[in-house]
mmCIF file with all atom_site columns, C-alpha atoms in Angstrom:
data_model
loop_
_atom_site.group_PDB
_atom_site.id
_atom_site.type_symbol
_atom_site.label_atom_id
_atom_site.label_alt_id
_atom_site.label_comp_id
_atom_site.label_asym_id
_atom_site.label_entity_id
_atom_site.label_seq_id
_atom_site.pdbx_PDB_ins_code
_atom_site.Cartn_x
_atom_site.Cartn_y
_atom_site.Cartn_z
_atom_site.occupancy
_atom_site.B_iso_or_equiv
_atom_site.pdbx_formal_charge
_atom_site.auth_seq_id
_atom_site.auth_comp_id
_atom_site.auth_asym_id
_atom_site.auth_atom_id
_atom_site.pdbx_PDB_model_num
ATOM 1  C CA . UNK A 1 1  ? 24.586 13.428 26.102 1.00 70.00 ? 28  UNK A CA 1
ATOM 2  C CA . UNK A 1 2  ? 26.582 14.490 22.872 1.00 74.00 ? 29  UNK A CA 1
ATOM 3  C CA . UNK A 1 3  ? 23.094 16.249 22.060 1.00 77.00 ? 30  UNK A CA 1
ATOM 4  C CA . UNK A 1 4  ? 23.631 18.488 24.886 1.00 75.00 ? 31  UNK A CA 1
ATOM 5  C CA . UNK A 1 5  ? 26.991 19.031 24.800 1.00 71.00 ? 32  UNK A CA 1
ATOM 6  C CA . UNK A 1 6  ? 30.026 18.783 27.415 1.00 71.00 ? 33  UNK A CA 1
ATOM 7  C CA . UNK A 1 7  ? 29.562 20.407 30.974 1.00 71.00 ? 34  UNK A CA 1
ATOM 8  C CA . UNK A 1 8  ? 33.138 21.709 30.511 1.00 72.00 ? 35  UNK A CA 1
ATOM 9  C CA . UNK A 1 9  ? 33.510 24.952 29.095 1.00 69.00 ? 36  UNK A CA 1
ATOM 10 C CA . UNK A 1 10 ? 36.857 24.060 27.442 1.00 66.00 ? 37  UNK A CA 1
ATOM 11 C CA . UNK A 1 11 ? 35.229 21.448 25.150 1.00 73.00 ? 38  UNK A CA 1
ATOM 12 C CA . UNK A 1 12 ? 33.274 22.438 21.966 1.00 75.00 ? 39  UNK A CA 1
ATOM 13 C CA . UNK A 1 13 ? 28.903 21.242 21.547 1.00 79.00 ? 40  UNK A CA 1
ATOM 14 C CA . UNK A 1 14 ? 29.705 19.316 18.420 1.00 88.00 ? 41  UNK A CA 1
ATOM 15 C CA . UNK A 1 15 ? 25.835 18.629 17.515 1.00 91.00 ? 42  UNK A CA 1
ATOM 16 C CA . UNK A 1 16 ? 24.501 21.318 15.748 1.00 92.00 ? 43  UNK A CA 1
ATOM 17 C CA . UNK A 1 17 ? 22.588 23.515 17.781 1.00 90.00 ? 44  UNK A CA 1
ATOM 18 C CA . UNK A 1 18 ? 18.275 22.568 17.237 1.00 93.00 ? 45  UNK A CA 1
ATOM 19 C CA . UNK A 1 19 ? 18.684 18.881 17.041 1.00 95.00 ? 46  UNK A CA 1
ATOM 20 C CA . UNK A 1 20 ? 16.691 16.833 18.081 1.00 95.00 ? 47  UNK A CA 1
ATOM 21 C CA . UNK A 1 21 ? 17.311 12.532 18.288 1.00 95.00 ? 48  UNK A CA 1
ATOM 22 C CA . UNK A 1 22 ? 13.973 11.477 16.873 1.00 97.00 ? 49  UNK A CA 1
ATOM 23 C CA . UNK A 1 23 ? 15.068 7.558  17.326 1.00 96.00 ? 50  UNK A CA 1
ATOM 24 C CA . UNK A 1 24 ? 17.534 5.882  18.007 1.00 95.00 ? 51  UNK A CA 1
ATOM 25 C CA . UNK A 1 25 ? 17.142 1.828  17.375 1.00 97.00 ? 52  UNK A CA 1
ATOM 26 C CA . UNK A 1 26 ? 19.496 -1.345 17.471 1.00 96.00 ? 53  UNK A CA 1
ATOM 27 C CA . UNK A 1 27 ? 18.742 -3.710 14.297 1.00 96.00 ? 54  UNK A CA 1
ATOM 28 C CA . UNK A 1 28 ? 20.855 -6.662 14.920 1.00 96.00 ? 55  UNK A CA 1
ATOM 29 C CA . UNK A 1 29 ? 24.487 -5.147 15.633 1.00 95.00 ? 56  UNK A CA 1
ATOM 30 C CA . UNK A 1 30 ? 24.131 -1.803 14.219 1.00 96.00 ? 57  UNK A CA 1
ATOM 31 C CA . UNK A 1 31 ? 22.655 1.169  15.451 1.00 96.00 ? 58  UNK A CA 1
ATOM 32 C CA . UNK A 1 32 ? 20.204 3.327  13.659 1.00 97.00 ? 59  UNK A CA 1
ATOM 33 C CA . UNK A 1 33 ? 20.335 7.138  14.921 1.00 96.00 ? 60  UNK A CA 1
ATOM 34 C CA . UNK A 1 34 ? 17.442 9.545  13.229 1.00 97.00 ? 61  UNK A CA 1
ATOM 35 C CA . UNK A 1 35 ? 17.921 13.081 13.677 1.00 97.00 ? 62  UNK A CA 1
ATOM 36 C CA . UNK A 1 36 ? 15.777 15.894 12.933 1.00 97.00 ? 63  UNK A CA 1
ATOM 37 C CA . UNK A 1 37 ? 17.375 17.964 9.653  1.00 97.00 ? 64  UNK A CA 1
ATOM 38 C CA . UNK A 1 38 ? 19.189 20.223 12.228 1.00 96.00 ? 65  UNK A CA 1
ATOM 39 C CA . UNK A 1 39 ? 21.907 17.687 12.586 1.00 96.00 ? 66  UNK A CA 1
ATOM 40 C CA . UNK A 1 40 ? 23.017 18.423 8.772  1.00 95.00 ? 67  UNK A CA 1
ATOM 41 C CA . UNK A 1 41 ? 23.923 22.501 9.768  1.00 95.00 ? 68  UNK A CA 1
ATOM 42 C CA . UNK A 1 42 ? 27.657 21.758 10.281 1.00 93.00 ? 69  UNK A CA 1
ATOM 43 C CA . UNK A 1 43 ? 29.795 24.854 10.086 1.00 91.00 ? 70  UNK A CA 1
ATOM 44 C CA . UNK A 1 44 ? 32.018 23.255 8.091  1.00 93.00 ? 71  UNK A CA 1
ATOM 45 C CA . UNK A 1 45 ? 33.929 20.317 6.457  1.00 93.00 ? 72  UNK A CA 1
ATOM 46 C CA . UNK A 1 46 ? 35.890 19.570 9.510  1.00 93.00 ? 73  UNK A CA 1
ATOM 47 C CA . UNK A 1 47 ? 32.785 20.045 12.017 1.00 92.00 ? 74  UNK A CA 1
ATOM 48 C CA . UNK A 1 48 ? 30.980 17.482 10.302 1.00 93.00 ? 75  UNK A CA 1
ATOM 49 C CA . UNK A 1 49 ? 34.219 15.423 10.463 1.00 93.00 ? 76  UNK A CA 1
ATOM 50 C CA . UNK A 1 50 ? 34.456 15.693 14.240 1.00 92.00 ? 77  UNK A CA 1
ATOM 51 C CA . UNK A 1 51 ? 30.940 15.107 14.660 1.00 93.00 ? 78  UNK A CA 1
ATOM 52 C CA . UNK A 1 52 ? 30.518 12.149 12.907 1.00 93.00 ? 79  UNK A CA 1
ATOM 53 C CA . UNK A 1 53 ? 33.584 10.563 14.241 1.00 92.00 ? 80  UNK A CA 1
ATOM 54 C CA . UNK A 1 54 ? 31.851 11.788 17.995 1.00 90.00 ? 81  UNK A CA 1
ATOM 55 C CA . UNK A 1 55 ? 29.383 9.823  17.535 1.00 92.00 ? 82  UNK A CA 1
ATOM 56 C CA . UNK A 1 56 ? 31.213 6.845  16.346 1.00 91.00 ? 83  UNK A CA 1
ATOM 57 C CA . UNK A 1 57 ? 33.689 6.855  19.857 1.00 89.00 ? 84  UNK A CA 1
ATOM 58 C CA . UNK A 1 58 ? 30.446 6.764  21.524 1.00 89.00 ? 85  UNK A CA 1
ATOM 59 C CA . UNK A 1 59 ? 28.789 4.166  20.360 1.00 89.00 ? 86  UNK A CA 1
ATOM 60 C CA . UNK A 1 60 ? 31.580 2.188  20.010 1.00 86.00 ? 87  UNK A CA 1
ATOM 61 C CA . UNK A 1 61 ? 31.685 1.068  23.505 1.00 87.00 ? 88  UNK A CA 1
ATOM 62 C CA . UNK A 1 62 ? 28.659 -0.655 22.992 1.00 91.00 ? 89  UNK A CA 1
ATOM 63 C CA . UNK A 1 63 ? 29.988 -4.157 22.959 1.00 92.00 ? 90  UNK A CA 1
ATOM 64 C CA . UNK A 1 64 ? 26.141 -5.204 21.414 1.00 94.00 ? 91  UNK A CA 1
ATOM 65 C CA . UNK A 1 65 ? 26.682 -2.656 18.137 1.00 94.00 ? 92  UNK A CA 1
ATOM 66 C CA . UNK A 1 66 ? 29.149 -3.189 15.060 1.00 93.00 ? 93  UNK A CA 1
ATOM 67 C CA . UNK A 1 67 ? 28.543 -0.052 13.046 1.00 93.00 ? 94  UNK A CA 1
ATOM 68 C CA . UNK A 1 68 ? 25.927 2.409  12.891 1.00 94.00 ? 95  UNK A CA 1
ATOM 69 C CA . UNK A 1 69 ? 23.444 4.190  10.496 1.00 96.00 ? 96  UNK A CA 1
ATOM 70 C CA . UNK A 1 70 ? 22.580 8.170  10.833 1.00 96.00 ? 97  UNK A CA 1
ATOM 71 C CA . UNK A 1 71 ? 19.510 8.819  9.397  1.00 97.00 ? 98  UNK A CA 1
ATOM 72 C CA . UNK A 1 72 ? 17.691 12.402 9.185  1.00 97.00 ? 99  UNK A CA 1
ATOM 73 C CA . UNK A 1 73 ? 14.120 12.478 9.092  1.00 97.00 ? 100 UNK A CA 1
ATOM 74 C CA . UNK A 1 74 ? 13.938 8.744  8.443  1.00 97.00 ? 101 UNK A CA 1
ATOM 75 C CA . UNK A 1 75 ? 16.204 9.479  5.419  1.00 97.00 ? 102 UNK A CA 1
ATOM 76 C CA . UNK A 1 76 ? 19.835 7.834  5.543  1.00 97.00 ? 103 UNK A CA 1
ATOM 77 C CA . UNK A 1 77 ? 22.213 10.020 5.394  1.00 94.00 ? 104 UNK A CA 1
ATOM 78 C CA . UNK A 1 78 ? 26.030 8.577  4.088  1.00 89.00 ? 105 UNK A CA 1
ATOM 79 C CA . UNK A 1 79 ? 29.201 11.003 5.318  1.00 81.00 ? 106 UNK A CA 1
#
């Protein structure tokens, strides 16, 4: 869903626009996200922030996952 972005029109797509979730994978409690190298075309500093901490809010309803791990293209990725 955060891949495709809110239905409201008030609310900003924070995913970068041509990314694609190659896998996404739970390894004990965390959460291992791959992303094709679109994900890494943040506008900014504080786009990245917001994205990052997006995806964080989301998962973290999860009662099964601690923490999570983006990776792009199978690479991980540290923000």
């Amino acid at each position: 869903m955060l891949i495709l972005g809110p239905e409201a029109s008030s609310y900003k797509k924070l995913i970068p626009e041509g990314t694609i979730l190659n896998k996404v994978e739970l390894k004990g409690e965390i959460l291992e996200i791959d992303f094709t190298k679109d994900f890494l075309n943040f506008t900014d500093e504080n786009h990245k922030q917001k994205t990052i901490e997006s995806i964080q809010k989301t998962v973290s309803s999860l009662s099964e996952v601690n923490g999570i791990k983006i990776f792009v293209e199978g690479e991980e990725v540290t923000f």
